[in-house]
Coordinates of N, CA and C in Angstrom, one line a residue:
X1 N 89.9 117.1 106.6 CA 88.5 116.9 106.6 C 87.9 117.1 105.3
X2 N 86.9 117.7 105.3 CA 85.9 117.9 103.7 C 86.9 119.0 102.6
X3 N 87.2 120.0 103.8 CA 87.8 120.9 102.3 C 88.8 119.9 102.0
X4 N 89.7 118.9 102.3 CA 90.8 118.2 100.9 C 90.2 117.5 100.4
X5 N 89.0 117.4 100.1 CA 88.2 116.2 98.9 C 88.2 117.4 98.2
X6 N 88.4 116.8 97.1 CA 87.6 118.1 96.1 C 88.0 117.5 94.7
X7 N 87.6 118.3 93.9 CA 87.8 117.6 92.3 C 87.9 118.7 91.2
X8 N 88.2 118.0 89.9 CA 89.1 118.9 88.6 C 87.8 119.1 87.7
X9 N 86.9 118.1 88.1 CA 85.2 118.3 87.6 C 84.9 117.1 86.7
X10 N 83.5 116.6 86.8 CA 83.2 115.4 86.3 C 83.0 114.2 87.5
X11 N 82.2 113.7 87.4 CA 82.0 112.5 88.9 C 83.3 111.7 88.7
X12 N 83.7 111.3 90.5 CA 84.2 110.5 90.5 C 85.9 111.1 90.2
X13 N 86.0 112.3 89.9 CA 87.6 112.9 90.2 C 88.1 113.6 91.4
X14 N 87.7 112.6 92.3 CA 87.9 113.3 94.0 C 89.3 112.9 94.1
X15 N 89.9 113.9 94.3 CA 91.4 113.6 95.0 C 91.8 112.0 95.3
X16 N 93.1 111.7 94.4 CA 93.4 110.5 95.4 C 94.3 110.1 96.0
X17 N 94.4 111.6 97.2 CA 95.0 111.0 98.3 C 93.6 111.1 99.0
X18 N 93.3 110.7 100.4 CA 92.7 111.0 101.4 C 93.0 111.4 102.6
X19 N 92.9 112.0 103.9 CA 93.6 111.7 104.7 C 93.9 111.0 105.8
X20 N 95.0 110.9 106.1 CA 95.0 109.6 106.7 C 94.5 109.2 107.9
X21 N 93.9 110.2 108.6 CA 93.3 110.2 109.8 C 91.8 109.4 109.6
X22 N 91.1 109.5 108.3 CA 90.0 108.7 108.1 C 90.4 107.2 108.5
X23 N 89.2 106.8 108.9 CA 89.6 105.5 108.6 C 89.6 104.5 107.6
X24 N 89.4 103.5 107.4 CA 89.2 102.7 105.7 C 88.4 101.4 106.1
X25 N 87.5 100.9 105.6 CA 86.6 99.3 105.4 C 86.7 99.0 104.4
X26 N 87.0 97.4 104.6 CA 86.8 97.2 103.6 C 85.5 97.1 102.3
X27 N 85.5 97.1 101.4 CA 84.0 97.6 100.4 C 83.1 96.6 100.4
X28 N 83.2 95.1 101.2 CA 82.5 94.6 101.7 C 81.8 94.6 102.9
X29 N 82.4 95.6 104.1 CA 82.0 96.0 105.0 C 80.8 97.7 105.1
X30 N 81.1 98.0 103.7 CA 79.8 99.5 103.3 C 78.7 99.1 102.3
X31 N 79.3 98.0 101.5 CA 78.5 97.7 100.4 C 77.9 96.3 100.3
X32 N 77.2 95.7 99.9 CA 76.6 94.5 99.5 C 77.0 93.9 98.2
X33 N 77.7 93.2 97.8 CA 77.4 92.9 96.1 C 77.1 91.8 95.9
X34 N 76.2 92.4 94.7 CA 75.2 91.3 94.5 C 74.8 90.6 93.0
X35 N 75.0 89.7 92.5 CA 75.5 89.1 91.1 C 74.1 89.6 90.9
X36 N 74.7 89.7 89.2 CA 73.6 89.7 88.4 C 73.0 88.7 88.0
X37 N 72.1 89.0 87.1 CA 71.0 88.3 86.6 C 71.5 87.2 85.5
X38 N 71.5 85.6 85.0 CA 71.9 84.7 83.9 C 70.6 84.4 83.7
X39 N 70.9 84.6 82.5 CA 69.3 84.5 81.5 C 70.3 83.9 79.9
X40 N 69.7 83.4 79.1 CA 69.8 82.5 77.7 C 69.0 83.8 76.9
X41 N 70.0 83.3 75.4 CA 69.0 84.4 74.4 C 67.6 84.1 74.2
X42 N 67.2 82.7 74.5 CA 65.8 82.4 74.2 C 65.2 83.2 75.1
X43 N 66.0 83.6 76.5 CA 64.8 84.4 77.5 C 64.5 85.4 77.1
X44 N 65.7 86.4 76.5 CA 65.5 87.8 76.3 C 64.8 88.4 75.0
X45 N 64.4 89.7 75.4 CA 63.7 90.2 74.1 C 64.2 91.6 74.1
X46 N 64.4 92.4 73.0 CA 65.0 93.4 73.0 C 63.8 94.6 72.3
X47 N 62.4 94.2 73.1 CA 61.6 95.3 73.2 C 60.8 95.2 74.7
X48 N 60.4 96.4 75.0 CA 59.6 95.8 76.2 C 58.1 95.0 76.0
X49 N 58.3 94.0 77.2 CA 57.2 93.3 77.1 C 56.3 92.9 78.7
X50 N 55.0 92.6 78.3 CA 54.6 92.5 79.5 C 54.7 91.4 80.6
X51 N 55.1 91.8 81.3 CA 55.0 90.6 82.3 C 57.4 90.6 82.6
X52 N 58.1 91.4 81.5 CA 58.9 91.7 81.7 C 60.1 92.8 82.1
X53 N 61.1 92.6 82.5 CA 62.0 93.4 83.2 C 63.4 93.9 82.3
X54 N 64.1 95.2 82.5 CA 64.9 95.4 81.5 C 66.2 95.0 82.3
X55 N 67.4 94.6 81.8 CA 68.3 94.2 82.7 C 69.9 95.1 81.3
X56 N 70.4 95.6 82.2 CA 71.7 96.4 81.5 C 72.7 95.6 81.8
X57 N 73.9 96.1 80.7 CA 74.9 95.3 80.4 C 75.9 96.5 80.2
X58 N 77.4 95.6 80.5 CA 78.7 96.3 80.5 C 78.1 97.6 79.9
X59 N 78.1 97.7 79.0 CA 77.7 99.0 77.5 C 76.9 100.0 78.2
X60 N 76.1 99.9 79.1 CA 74.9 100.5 79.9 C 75.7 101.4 80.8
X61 N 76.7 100.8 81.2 CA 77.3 101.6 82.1 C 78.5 103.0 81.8
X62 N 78.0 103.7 81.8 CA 79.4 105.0 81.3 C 79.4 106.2 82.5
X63 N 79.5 107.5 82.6 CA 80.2 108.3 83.4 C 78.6 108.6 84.7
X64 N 78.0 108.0 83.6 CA 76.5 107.8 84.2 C 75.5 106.5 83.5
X65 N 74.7 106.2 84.8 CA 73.9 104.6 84.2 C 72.6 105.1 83.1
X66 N 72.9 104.2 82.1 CA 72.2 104.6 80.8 C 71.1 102.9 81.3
X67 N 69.9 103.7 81.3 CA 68.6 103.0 81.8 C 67.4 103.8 80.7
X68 N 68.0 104.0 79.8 CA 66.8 104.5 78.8 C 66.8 103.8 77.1
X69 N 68.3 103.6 77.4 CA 68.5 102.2 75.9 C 69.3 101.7 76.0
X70 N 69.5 100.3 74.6 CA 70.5 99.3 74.8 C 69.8 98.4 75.9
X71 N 68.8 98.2 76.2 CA 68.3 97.5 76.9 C 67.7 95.7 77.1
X72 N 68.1 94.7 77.3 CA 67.6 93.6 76.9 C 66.4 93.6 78.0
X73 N 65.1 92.5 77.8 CA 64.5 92.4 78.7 C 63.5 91.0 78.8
X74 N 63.9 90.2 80.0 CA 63.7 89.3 80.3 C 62.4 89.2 81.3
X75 N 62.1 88.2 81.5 CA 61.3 87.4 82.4 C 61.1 88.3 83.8
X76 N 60.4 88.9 84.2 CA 60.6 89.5 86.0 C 60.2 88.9 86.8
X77 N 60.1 87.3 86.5 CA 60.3 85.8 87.6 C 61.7 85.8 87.8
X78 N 62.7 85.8 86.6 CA 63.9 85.5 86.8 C 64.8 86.6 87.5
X79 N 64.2 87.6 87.8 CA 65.2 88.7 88.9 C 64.3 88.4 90.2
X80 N 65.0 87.9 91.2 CA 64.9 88.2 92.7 C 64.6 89.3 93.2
X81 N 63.7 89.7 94.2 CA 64.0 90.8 95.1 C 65.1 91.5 95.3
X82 N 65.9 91.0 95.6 CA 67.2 91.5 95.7 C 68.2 92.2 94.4
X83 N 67.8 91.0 93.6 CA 68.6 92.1 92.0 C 67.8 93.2 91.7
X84 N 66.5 93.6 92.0 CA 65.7 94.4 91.5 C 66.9 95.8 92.1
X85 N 67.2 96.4 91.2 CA 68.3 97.8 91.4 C 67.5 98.8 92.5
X86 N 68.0 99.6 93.3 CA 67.2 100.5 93.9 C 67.8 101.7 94.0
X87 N 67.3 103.0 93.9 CA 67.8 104.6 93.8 C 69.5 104.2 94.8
X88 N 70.4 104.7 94.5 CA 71.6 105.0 95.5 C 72.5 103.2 95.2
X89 N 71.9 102.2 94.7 CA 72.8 101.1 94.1 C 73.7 101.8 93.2
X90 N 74.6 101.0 93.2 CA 76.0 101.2 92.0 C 76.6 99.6 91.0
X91 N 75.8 100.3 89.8 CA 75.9 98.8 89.2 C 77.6 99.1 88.8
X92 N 78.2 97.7 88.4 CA 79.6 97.7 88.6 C 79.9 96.4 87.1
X93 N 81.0 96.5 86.0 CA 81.2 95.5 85.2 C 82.1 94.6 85.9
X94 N 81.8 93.7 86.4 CA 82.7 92.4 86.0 C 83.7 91.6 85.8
X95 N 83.1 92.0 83.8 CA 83.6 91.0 83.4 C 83.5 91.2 81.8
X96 N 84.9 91.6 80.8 CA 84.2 91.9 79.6 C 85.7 91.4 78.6
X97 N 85.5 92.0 77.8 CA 86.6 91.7 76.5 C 87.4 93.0 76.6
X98 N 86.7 94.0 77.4 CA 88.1 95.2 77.5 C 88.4 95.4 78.7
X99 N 89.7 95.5 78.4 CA 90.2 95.6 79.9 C 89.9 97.4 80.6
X100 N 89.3 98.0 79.6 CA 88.8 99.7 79.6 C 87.8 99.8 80.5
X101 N 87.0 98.5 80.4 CA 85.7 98.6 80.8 C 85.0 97.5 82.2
X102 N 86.1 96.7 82.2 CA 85.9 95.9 83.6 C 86.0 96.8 84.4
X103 N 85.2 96.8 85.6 CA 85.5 97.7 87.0 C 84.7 99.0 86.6
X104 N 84.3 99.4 85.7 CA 83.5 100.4 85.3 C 82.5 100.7 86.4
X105 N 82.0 101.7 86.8 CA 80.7 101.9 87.9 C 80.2 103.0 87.4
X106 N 79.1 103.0 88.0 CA 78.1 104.0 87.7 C 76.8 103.8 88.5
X107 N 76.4 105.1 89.3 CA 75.0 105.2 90.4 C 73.7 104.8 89.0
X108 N 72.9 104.4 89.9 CA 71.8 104.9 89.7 C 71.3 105.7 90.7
X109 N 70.6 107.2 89.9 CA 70.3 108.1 90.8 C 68.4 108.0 90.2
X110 N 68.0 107.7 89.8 CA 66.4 107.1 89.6 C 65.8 106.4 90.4
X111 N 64.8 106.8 90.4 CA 63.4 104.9 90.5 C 63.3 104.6 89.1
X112 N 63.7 103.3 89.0 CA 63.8 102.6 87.9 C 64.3 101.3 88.4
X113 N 63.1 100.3 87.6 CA 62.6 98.9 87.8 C 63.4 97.9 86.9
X114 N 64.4 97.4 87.6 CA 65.3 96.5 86.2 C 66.3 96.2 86.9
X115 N 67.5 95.1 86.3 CA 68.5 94.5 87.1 C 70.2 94.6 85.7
X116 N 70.8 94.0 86.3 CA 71.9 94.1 85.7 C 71.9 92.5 85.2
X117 N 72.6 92.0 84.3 CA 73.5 91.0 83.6 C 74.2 90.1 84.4
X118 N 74.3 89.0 84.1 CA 75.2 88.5 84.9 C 76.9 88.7 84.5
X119 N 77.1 89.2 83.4 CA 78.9 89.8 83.6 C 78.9 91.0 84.4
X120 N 77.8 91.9 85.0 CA 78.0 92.5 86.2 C 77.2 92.3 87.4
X121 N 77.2 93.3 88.3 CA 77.1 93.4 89.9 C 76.5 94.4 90.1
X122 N 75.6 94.1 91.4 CA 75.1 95.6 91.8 C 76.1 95.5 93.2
X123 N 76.4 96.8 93.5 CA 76.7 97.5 94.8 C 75.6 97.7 95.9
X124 N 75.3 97.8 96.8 CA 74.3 98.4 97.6 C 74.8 98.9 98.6
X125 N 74.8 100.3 98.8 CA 75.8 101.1 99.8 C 75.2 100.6 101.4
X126 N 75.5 99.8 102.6 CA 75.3 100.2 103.6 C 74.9 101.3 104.2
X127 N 74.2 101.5 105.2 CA 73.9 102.7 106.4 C 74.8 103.6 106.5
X128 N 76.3 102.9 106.2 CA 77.5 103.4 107.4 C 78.0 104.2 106.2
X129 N 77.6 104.3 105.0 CA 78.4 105.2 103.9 C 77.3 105.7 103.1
X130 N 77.5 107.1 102.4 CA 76.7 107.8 101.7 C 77.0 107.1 100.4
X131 N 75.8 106.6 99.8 CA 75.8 106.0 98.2 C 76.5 106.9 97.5
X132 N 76.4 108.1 97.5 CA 76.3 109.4 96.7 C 78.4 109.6 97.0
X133 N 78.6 109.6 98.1 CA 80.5 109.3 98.6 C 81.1 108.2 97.7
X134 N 80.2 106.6 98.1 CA 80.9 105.8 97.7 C 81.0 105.9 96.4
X135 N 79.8 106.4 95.4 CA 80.1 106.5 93.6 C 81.0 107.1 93.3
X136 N 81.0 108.3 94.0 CA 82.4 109.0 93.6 C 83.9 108.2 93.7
X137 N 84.2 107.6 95.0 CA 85.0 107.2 95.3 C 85.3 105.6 94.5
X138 N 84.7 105.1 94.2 CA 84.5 104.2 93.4 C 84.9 104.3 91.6
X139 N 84.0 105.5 90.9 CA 84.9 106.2 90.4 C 86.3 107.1 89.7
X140 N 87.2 106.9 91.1 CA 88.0 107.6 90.7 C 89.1 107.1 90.8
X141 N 90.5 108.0 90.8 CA 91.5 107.3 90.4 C 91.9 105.9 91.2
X142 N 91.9 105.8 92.7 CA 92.8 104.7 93.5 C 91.9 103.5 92.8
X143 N 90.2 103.9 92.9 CA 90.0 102.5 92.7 C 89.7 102.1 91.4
X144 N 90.5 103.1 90.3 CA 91.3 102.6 88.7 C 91.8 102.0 88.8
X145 N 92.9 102.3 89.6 CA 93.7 101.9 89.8 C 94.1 100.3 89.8
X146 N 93.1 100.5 91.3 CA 93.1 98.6 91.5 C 92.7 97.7 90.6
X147 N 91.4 98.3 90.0 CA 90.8 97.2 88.9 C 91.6 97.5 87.5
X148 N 92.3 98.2 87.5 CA 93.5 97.6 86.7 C 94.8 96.3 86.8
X149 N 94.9 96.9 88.3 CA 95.6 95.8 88.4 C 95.0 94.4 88.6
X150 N 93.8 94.6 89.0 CA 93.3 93.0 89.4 C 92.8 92.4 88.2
X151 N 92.2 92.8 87.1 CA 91.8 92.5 85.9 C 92.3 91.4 85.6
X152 N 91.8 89.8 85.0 CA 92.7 89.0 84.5 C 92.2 88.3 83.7
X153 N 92.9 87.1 82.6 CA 92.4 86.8 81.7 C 93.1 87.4 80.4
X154 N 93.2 86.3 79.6 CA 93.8 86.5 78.5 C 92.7 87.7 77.0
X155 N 91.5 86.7 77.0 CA 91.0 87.2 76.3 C 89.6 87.9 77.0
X156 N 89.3 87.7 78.1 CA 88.1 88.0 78.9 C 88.6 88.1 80.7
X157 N 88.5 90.0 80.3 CA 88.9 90.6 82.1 C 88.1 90.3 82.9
X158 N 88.2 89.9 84.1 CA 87.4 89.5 85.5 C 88.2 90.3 86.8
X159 N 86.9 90.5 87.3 CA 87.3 91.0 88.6 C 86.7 89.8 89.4
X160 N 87.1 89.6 90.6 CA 87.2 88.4 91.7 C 86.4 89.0 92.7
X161 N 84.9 88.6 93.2 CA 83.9 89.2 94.1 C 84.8 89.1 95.4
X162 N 85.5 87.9 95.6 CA 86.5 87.2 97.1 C 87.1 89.2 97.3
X163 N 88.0 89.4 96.2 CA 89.0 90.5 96.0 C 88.2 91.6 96.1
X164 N 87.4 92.3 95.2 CA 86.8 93.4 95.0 C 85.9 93.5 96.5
X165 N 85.8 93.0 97.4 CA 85.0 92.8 99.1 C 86.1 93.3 99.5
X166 N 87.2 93.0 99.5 CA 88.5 93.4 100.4 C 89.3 94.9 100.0
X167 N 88.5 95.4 99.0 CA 89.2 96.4 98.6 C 89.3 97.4 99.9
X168 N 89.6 98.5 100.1 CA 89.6 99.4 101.5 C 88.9 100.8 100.8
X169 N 88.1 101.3 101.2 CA 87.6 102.3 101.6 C 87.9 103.6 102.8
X170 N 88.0 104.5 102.2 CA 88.5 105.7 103.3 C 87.1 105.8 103.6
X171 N 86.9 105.7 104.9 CA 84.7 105.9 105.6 C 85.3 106.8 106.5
X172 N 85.4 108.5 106.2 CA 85.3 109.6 107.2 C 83.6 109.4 108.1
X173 N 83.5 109.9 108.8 CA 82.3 109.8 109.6 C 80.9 110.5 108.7
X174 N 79.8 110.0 108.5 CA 78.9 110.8 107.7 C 78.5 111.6 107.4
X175 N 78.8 112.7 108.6 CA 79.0 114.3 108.3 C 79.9 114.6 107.2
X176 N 81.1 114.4 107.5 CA 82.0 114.5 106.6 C 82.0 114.1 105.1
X177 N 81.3 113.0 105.4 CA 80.6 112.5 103.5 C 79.7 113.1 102.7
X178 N 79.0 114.3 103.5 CA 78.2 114.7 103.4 C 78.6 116.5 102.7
X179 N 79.6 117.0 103.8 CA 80.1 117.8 103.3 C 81.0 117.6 101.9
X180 N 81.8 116.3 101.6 CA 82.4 116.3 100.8 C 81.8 116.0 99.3
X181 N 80.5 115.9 99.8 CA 79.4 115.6 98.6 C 79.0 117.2 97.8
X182 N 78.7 118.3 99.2 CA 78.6 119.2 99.0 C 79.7 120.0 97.8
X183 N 80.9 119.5 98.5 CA 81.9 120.6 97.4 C 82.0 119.6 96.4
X184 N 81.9 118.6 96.2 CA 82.1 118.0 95.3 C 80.7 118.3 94.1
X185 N 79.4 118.3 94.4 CA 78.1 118.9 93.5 C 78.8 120.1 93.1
X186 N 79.1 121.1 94.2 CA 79.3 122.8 93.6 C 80.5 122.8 92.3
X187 N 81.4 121.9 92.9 CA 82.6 121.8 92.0 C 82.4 121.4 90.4
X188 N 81.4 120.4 90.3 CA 80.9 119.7 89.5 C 79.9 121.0 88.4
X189 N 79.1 121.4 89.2 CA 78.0 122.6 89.2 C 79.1 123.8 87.9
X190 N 80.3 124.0 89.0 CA 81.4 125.1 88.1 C 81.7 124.4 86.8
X191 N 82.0 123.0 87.0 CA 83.2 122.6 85.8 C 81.8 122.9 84.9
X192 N 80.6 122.3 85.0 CA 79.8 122.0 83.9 C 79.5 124.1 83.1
X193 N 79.3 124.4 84.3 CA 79.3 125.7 83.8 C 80.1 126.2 82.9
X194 N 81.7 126.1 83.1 CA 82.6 126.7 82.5 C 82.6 125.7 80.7
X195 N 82.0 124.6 81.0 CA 81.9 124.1 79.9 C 81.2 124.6 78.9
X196 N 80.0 124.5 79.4 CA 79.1 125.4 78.6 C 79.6 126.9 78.1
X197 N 80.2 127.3 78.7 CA 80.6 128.8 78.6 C 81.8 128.4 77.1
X198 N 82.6 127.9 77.0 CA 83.4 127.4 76.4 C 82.7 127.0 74.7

């Protein structure tokens, strides 16, 4: 159950085994994904402007979603309801020139008004899974793993929306995601501590 999740510290380093008693969905069966945003350099402006929207790129994405710079910002006709990002989404790369950086994830844990790029994707956790489970789990080693292996392309890595739906997911029941969030914060709570102490 909850006590074998746990982690070495840092998001996203939850154990990767699971147990096998959970069950697994596929990540199109907890999540939504949903393309980003295609805009032309004539659309974008790299100050904010009125009447426009900021939209992040591969680069934006690291151990956490960087929504404060590096920002381009386009038209807010040209993002949908639906690209508009919302607290508990998980923007996701793609599609890039490093193979380091395809498959990259990172929550947004904010209200904050803006969309992603079209070389990435937003996630949108379903009911049936804690946003806050799936980032970790998304994060960490198995599903490195995969998007290592699925990456293709000679000079420009891609991940396959068909593929990355079908990935499998361990979905313990929501209590349990809940708990495993628990030790996973406190765990997180220690590592950062001992860092600072250091």
């Amino acid at each position: 159950g909850a006590a074998q999740a746990t982690t070495t510290g840092g998001r996203g380093r939850m154990r990767d085994r699971h147990p096998e008693v959970w069950a697994t969905a596929p990540l199109g069966a907890v999540g939504k994904l949903i393309r980003g945003v295609s805009f032309s350099g004539a659309d974008a402006e790299v100050f904010p402007k009125s009447g426009y929207l900021p939209v992040l790129r591969a680069g934006n994405i690291s151990t956490e979603l960087i929504v404060d710079r590096d920002l381009v910002w386009i038209p807010g006709a040209r993002i949908s309801e639906e690209q508009r990002m919302r607290r508990g989404d998980i923007a996701i790369c793609m599609s890039s020139g490093s193979g380091a950086v395809v498959g990259k994830t990172a929550p947004l844990t904010t209200d904050w008004k803006g969309s992603v790029g079209a070389f990435c994707a937003i996630i949108r956790p379903q009911d049936n899974v804690s946003a806050e489970f799936l980032s970790h789990y998304l994060a960490g080693p198995q599903f490195a793993q995969w998007r290592r292996s699925q990456a293709q392309g000679a000079n420009i890595q891609n991940l396959r929306s068909s593929e990355l739906d079908q990935v499998r997911i361990p979905l313990p029941p929501l209590s349990e995601q809940r708990q495993i969030i628990m030790i996973l914060r406190e765990a997180e709570s220690i590592y950062r501590l001992h860092e600072r102490t250091e």
